[in-house]
Short mmCIF file of C-alpha atoms and ligand atoms in Angstrom, two decimals:
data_model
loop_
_atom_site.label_atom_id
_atom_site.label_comp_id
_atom_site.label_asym_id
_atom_site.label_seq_id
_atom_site.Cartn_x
_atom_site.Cartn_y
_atom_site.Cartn_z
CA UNK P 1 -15.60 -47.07 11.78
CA UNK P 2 -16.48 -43.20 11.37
CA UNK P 3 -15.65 -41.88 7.89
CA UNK P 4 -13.96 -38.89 9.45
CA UNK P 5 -11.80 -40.90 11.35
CA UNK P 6 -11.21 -43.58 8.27
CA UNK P 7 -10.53 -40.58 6.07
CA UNK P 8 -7.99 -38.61 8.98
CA UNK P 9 -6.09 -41.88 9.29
CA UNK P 10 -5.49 -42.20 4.92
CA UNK P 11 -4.33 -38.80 4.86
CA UNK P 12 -2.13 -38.86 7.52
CA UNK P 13 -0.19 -42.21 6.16
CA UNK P 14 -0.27 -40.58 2.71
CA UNK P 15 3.65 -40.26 1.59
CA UNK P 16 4.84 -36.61 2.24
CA UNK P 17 4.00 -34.41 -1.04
CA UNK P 18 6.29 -32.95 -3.67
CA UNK P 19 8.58 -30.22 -1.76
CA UNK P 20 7.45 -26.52 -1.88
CA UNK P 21 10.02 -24.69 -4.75
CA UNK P 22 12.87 -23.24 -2.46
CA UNK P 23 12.34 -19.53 -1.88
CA UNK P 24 14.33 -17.66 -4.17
CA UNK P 25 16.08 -14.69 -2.22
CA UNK P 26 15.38 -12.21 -1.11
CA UNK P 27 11.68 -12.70 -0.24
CA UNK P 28 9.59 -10.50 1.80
CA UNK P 29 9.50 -10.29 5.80
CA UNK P 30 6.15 -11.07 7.11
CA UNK P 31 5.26 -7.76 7.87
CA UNK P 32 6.28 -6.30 4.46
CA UNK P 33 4.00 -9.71 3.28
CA UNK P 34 1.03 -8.19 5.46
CA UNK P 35 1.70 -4.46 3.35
CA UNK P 36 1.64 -5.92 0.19
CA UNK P 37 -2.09 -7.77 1.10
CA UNK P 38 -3.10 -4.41 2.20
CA UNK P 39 -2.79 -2.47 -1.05
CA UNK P 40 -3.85 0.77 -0.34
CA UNK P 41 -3.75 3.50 2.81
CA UNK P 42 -4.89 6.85 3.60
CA UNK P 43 -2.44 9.76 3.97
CA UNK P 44 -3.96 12.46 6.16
CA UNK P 45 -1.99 15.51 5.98
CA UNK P 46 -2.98 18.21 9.23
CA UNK P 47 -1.58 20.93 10.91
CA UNK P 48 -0.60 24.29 11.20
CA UNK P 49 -0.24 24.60 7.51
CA UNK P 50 -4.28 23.79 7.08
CA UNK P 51 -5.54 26.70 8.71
CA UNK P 52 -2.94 29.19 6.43
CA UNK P 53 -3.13 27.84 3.26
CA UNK P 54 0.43 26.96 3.25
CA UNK P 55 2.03 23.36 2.00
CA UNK P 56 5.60 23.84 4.00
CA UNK P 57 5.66 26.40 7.15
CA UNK P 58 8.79 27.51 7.97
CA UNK P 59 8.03 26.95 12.11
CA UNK P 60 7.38 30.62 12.73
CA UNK P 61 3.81 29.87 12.80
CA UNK P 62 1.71 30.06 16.03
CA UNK P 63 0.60 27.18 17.71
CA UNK P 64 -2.83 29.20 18.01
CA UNK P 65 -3.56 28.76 14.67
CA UNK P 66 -4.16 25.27 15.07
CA UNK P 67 -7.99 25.44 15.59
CA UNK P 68 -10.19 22.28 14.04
CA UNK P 69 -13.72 23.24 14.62
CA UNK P 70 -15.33 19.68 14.94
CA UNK P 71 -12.10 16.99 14.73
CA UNK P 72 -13.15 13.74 14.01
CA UNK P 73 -10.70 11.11 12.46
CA UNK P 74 -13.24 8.67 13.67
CA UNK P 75 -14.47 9.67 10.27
CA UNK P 76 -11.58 9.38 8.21
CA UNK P 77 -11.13 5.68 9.33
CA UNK P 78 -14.20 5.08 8.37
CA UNK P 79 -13.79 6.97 4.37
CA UNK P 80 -10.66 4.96 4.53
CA UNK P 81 -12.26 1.40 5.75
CA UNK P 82 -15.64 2.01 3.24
CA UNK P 83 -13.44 2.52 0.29
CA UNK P 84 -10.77 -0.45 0.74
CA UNK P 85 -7.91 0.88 2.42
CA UNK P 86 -6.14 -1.13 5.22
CA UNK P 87 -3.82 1.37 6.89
CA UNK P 88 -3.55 5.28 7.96
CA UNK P 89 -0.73 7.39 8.41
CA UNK P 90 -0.52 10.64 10.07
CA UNK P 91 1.42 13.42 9.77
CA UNK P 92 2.47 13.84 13.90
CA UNK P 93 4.87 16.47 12.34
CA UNK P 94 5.29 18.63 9.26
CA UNK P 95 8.46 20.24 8.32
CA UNK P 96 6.82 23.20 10.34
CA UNK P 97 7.96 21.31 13.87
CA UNK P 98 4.30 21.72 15.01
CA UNK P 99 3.17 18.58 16.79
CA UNK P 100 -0.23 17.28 16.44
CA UNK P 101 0.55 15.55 19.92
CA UNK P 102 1.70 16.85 23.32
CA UNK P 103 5.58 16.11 22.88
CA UNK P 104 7.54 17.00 25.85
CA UNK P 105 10.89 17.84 24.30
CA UNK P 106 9.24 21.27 22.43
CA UNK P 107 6.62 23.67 23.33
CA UNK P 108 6.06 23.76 19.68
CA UNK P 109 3.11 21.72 19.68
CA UNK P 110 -1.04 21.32 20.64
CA UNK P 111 -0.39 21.62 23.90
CA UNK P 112 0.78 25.36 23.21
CA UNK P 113 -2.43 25.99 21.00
CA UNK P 114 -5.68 27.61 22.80
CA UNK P 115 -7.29 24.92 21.07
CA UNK P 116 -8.87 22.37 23.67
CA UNK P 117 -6.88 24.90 26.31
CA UNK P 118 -3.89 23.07 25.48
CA UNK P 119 -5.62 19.60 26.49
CA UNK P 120 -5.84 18.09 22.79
CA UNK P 121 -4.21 15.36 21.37
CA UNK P 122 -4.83 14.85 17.58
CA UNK P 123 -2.27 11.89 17.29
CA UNK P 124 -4.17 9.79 20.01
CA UNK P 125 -7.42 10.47 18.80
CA UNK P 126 -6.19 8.79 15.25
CA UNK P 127 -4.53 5.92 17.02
CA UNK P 128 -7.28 5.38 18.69
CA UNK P 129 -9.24 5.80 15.47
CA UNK P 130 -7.59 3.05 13.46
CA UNK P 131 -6.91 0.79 16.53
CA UNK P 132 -11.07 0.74 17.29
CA UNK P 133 -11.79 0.12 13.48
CA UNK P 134 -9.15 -2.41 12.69
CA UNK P 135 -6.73 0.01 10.33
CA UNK P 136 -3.03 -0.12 10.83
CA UNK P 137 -1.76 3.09 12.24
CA UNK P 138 1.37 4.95 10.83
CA UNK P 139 3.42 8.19 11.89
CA UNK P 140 4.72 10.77 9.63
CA UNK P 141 7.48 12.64 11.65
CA UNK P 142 9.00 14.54 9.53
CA UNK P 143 12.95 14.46 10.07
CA UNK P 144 13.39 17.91 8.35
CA UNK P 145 12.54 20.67 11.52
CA UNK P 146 12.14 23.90 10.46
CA UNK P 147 11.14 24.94 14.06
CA UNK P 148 13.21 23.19 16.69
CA UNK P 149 16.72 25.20 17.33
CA UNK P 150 19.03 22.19 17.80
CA UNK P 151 18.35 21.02 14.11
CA UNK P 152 21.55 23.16 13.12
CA UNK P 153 23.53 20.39 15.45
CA UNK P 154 23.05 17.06 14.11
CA UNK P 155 23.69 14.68 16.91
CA UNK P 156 21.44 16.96 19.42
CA UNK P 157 18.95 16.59 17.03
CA UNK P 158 18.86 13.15 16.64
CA UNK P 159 18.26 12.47 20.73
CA UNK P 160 15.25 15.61 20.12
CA UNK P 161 14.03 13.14 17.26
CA UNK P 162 14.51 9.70 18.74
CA UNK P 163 12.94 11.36 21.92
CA UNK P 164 10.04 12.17 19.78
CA UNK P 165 10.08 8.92 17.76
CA UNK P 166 10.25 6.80 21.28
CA UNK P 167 7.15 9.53 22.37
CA UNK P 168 5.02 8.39 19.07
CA UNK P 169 5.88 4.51 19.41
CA UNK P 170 5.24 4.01 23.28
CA UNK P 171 2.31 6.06 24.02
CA UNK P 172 -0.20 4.93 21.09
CA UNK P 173 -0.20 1.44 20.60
CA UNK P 174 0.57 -0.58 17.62
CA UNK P 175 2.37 1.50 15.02
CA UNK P 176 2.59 0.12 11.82
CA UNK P 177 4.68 1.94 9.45
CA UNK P 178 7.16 4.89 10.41
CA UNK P 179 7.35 7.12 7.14
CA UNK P 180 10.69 9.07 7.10
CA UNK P 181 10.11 11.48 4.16
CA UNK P 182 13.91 12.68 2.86
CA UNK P 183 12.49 15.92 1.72
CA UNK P 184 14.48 19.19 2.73
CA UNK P 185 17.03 17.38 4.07
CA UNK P 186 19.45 17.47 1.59
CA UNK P 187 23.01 18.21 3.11
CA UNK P 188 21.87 17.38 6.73
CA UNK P 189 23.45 14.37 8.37
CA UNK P 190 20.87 12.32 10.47
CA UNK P 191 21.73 8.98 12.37
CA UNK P 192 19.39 6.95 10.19
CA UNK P 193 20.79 3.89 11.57
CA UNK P 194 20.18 5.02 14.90
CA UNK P 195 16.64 6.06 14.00
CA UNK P 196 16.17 2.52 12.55
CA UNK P 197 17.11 0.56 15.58
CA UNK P 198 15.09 2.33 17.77
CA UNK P 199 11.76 1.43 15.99
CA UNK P 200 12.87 -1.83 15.63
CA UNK P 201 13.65 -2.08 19.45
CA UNK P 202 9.64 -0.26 20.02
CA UNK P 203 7.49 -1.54 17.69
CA UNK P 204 9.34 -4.34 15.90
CA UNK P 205 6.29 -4.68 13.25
CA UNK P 206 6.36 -1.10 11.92
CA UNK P 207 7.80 -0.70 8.36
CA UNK P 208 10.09 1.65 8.02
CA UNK P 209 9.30 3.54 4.69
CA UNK P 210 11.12 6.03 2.05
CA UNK P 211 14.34 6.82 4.60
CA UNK P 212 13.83 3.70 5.87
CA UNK P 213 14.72 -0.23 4.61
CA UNK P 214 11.10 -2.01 4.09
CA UNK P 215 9.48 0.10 2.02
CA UNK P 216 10.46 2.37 -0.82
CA UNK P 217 9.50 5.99 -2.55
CA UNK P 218 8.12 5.06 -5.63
CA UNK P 219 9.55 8.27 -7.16
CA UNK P 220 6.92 10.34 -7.95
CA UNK P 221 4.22 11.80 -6.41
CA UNK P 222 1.78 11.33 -8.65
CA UNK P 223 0.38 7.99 -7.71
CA UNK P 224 2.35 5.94 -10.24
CA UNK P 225 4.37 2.92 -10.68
CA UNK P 226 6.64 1.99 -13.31
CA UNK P 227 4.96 -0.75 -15.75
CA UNK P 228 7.59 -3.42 -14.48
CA UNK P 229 8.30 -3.05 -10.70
CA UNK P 230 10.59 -5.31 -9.17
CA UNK P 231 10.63 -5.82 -5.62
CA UNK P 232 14.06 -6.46 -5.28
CA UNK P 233 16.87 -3.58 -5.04
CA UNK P 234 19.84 -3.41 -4.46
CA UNK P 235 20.42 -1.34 -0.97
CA UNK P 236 23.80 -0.48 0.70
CA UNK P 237 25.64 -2.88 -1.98
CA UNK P 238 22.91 -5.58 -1.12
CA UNK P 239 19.41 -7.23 -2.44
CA UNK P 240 16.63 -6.88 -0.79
CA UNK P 241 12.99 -6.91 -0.90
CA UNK P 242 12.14 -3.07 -1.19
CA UNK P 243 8.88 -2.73 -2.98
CA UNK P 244 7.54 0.61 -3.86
CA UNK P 245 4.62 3.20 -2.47
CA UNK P 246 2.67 5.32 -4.23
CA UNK P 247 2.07 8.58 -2.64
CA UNK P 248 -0.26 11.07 -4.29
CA UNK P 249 -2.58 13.83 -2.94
CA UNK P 250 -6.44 13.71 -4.29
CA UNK P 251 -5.98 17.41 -4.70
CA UNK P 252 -3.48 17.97 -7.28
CA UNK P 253 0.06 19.74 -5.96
CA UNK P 254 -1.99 19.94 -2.71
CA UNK P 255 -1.04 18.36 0.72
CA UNK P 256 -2.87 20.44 2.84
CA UNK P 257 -6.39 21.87 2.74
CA UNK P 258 -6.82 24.72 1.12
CA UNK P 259 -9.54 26.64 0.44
CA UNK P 260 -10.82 27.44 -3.31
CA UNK P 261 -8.55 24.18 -4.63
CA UNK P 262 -12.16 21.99 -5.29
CA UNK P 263 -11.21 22.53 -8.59
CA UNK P 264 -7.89 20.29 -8.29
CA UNK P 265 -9.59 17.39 -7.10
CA UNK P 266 -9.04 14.49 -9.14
CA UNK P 267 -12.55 12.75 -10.90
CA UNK P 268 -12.93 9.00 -10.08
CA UNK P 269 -11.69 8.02 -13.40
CA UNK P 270 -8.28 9.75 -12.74
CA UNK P 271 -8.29 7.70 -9.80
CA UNK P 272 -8.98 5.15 -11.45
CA UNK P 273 -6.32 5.71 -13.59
CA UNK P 274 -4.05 5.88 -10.48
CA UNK P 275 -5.45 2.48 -8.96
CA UNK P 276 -4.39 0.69 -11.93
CA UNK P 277 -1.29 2.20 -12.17
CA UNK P 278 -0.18 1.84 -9.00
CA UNK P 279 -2.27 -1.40 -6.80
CA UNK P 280 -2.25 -2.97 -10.30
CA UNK P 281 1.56 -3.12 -11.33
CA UNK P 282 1.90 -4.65 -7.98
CA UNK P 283 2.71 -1.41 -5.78
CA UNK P 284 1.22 0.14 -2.57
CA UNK P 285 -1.33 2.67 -3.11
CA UNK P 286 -0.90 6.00 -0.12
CA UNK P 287 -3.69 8.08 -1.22
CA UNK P 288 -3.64 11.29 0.98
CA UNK P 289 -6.90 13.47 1.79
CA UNK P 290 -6.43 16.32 3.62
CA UNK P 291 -8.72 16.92 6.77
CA UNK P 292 -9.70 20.45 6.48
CA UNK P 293 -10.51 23.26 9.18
CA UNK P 294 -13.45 21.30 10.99
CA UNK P 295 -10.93 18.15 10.97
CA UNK P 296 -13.01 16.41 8.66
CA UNK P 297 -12.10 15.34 4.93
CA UNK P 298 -13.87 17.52 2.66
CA UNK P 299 -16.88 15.57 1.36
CA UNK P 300 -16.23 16.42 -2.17
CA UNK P 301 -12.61 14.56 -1.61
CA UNK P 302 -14.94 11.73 -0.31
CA UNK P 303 -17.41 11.63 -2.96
CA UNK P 304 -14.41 11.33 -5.44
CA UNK P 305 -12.88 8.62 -3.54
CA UNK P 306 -16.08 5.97 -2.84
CA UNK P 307 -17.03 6.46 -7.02
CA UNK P 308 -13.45 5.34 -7.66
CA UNK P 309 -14.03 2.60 -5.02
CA UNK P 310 -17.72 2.05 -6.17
CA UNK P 311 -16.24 0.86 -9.67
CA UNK P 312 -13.24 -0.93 -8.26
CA UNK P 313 -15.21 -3.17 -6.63
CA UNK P 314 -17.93 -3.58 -8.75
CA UNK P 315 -15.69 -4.51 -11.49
CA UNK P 316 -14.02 -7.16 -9.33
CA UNK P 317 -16.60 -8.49 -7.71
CA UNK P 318 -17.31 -11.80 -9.60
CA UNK P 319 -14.25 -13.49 -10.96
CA UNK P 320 -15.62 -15.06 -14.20
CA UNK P 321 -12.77 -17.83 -13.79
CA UNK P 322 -13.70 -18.73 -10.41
CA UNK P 323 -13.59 -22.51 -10.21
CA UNK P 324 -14.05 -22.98 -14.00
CA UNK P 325 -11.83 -25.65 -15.42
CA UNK P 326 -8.46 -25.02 -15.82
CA UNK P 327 -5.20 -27.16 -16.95
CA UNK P 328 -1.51 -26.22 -16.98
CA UNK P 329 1.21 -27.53 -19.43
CA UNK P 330 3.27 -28.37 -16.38
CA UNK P 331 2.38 -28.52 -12.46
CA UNK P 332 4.85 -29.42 -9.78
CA UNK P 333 5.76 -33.26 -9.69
CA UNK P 334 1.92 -33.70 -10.33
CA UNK P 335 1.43 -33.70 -7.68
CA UNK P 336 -2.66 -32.35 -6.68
CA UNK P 337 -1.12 -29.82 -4.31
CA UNK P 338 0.40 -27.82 -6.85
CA UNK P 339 -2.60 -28.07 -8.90
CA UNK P 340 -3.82 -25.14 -11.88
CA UNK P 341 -6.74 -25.32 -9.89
CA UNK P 342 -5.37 -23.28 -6.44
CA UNK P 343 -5.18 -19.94 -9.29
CA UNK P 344 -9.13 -20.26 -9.60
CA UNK P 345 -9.98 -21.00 -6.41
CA UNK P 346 -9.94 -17.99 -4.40
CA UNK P 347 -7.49 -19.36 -1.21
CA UNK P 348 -4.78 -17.05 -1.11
CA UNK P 349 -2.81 -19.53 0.37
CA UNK P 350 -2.72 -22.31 -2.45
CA UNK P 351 -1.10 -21.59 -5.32
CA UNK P 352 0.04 -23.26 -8.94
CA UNK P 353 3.63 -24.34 -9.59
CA UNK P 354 5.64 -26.10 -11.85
CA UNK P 355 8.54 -28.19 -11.85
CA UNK P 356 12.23 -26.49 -10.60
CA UNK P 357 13.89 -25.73 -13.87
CA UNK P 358 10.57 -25.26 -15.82
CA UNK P 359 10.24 -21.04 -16.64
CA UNK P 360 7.95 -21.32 -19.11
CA UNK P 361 4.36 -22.76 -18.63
CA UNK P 362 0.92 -22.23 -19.81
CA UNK P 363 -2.40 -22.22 -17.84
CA UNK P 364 -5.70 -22.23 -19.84
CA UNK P 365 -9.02 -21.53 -17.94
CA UNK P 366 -12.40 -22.97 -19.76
CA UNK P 367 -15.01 -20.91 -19.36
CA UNK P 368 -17.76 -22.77 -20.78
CA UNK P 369 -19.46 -20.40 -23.21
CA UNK P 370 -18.55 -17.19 -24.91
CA UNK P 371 -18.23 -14.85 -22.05
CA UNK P 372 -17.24 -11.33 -22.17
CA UNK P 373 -14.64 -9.13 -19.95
CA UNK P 374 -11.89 -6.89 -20.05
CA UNK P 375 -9.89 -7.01 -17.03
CA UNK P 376 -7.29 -9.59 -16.20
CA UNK P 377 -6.13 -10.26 -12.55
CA UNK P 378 -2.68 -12.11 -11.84
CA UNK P 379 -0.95 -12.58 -8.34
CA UNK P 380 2.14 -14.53 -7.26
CA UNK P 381 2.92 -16.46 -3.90
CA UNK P 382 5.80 -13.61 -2.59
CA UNK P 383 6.56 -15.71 0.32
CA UNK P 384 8.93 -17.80 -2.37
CA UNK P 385 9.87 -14.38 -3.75
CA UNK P 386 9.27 -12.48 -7.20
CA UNK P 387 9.63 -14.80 -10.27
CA UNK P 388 7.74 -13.85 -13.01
CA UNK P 389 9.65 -11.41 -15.89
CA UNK P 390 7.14 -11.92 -19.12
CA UNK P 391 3.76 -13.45 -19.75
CA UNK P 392 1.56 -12.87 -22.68
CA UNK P 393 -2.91 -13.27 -21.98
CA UNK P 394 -4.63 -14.31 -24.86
CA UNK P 395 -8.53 -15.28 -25.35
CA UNK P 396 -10.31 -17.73 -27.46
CA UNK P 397 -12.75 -15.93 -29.73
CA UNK P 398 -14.38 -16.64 -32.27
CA UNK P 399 -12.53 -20.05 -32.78
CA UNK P 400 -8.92 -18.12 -33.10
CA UNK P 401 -6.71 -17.28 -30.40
CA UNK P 402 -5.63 -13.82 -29.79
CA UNK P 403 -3.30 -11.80 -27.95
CA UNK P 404 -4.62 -9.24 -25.56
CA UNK P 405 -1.84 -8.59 -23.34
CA UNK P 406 2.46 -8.66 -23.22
CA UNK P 407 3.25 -8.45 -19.84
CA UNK P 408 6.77 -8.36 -17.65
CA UNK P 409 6.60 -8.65 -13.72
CA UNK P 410 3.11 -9.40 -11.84
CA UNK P 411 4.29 -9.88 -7.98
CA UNK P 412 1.07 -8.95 -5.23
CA UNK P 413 -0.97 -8.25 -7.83
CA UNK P 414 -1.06 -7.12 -11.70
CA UNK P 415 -4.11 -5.78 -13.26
CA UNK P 416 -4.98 -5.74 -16.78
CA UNK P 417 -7.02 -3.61 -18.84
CA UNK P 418 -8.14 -4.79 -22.85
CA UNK P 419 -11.21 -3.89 -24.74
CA UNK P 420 -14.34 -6.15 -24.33
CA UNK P 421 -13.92 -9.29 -25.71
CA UNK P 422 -15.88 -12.38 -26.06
CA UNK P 423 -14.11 -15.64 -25.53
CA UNK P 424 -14.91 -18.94 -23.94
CA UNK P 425 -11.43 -19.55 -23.31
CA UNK P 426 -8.09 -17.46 -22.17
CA UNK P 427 -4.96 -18.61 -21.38
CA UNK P 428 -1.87 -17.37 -19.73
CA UNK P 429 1.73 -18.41 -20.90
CA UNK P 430 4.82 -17.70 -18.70
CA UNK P 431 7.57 -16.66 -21.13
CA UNK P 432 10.33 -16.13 -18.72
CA UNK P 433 10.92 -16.33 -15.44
CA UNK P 434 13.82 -16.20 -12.90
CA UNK P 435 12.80 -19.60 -11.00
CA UNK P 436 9.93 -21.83 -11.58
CA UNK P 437 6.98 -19.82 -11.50
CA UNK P 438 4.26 -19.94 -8.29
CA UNK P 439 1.05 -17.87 -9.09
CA UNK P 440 -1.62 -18.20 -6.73
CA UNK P 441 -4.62 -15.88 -8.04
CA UNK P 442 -5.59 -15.32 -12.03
CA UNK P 443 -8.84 -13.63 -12.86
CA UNK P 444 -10.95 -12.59 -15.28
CA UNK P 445 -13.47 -9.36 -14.76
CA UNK P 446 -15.77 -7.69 -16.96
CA UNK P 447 -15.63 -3.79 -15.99
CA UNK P 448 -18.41 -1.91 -16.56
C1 FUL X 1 7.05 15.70 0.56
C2 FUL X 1 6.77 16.86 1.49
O1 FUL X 1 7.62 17.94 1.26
C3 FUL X 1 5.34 17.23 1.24
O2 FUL X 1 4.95 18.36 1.98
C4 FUL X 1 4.50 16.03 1.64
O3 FUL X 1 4.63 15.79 3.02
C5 FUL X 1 4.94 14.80 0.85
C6 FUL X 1 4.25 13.55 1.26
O4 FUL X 1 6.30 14.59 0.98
O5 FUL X 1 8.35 15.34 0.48
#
């Protein structure tokens, strides 16, 4: 008899495994489970404001103005694809009304502009962009109109802005996020609900972000997230999963290209800064560059960006953990599938879990010999929800262990940062959770 075959039939008389833990609610939706794998996206702010040196136009500008010299987000995709980021969104409208697309509910728009005689498209040529190079796409429209004369009547506004939103979601493919920034609009009433349904109806994958339910503002626009960030909120009266973006211009206060603002550019390490802050508390990372007048992002915005990315990457590169031995004080009905080992073994679809009722745990990772790093990595399995609320890391140095790090909520992905040490051990201990805990990824890097 062929082994395969012997060893095909033994597994599939084994006795069904230890149950899965039961989801605790609310988990994610499997597209806001696809976000929180991506991490990080490119904002690309463009339009009418780049070529005045403006941030908000009031709509009084001509469409004329609008003149990129050699427009190529061919080459943003790629900036955004070499330096990690998985999605793109575009601003199809400012709060200046100008569309970067030939809408055909306002003359306000690039089919008004002498550039291209009228002919371009900017929004396609992103679309098409992202869709070539495998990046999610994602629309700006900005509900606040500073240009288009019905905005002073509510409801006739919102069939001008569905009419646009149903323009941007039928005629470009795939759109995966819809960002509905609330600023300006303070005092206007907009049918958000209708607004909602509608790109549900068109593009049922697209997130609907800040205004919208599936993903929120993180609150700042610096780039930051809280040190604990909990992906459940409570919305209209209800819980939900609602985790948060970080949205944050490489050129500080600056949206738009300017020119003379190379000295607001933020250095690598204050990227760095921001990467940590924001990817590694477990939040989405929007990091906008600006195209500037040739419709190109500025190569010293670039050069910024890939030295940020150069040392992400190098420092996480080679998990020291990876595979090493590793025991838990508790896994699931001990049964193999729940095994310490899934953390270590770089599947993102295995993970470690202990018995329902168990909240605390440890997990200890041998690493052989006295090895030296500074970076913890932690990640739990959100398709059974947030759990984690405290965890202390300590390392095994020197004979005596020692506490590096007190931590509260992990989710996608927490990041930690401790001076060098040397340690042939570390371990992680769950202090409280608010089910039995599931982690699927812990790691141990050595920055640079
Ligand atoms: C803000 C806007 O007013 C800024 O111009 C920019 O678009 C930023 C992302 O959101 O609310």
């Amino acid at each position: 008899m062929h082994t395969a075959f012997l060893l095909s039939w033994v597994v599939s008389n084994l006795p069904a495994g230890v149950a899965p833990p039961v989801p605790l609610e609310p988990v994610p939706t499997p597209q806001q489970l696809a976000w929180h794998e991506m991490e990080m996206g490119l904002f690309c702010h463009f339009g009418v404001n780049t070529f005045l040196d403006q941030e908000w136009g009031d709509g009084t500008e001509s469409p004329d103005v609008f003149q990129p010299s050699e427009l190529n987000p061919r080459q943003w995709v790629q900036v955004a694809r070499a330096c990690g980021m998985k999605y793109l969104v575009f601003t199809a409208k400012h709060h200046d009304g100008f569309c970067l697309f030939p809408s055909a509910y306002t003359t306000h728009s690039v089919a008004s502009s002498s550039w291209r005689q009228g002919k371009g498209d900017v929004v396609r040529e992103v679309a098409e962009a992202c869709h070539e190079q495998g990046l999610m796409f994602g629309v700006y429209l900005s509900p606040w109109d500073r240009h288009e004369p019905s905005y002073s009547e509510p409801s006739r506004y919102d069939e001008f802005y569905k009419n646009q939103l149903r323009e941007l979601l039928t005629q470009y493919g795939p759109v995966g996020e819809v960002w509905l920034d609330g600023a300006g609009s303070a005092g206007h009433t907009y049918d958000w609900e209708g607004y909602f349904a509608l790109v549900r109806s068109l593009q049922p994958n697209a997130l609907i972000a800040i205004c919208g339910p599936d993903i929120r503002w993180v609150g700042n626009e610096d780039g930051l997230a809280p040190d604990t960030v909990w992906y459940v909120q409570e919305r209209d009266g209800k819980p939900v999963w609602y985790p948060p973006e970080c949205d944050v211009p490489i050129r500080k206060q600056y949206w738009f290209f300017h020119t003379h603002t190379e000295n607001t550019i933020r250095t690598p390490e204050e990227l760095l800064e921001i990467y940590y802050r924001s990817v590694g508390r477990g939040a989405g990372l929007l990091l906008n560059i600006a195209p500037d007048r040739r419709g190109l992002l500025p190569d010293e915005d670039v050069v910024a960006l890939k030295e940020m990315w150069r040392i992400v990457s190098t420092t996480f590169r080679t998990n020291l953990a990876e595979n090493k031995p590793i025991i838990a004080s508790n896994v699931r009905g001990n049964d193999l599938q729940y095994a310490a080992e899934n953390l270590v073994d770089s599947n993102a679809n295995t993970y470690w879990a202990t018995d329902d009722g168990v909240t605390t745990a440890v997990i200890e990772v041998d690493l052989g010999v006295p090895t030296r790093f500074n970076r913890t990595m932690l990640q739990e399995h959100l398709p059974l929800g947030q759990r984690i609320e405290a965890y202390v890391v300590e390392v095994h140095e020197n004979g005596n262990w020692k506490t590096v790090i007190e931590g509260t909520s992990i989710g996608h992905k927490r990041l930690d940062r401790f001076s060098d040490v040397s340690a042939d051990k570390v371990r992680v201990t769950i202090r409280k959770a608010k089910a039995c805990p599931v982690l699927r990824g812990f790691g141990v890097y050595c920055a640079p």
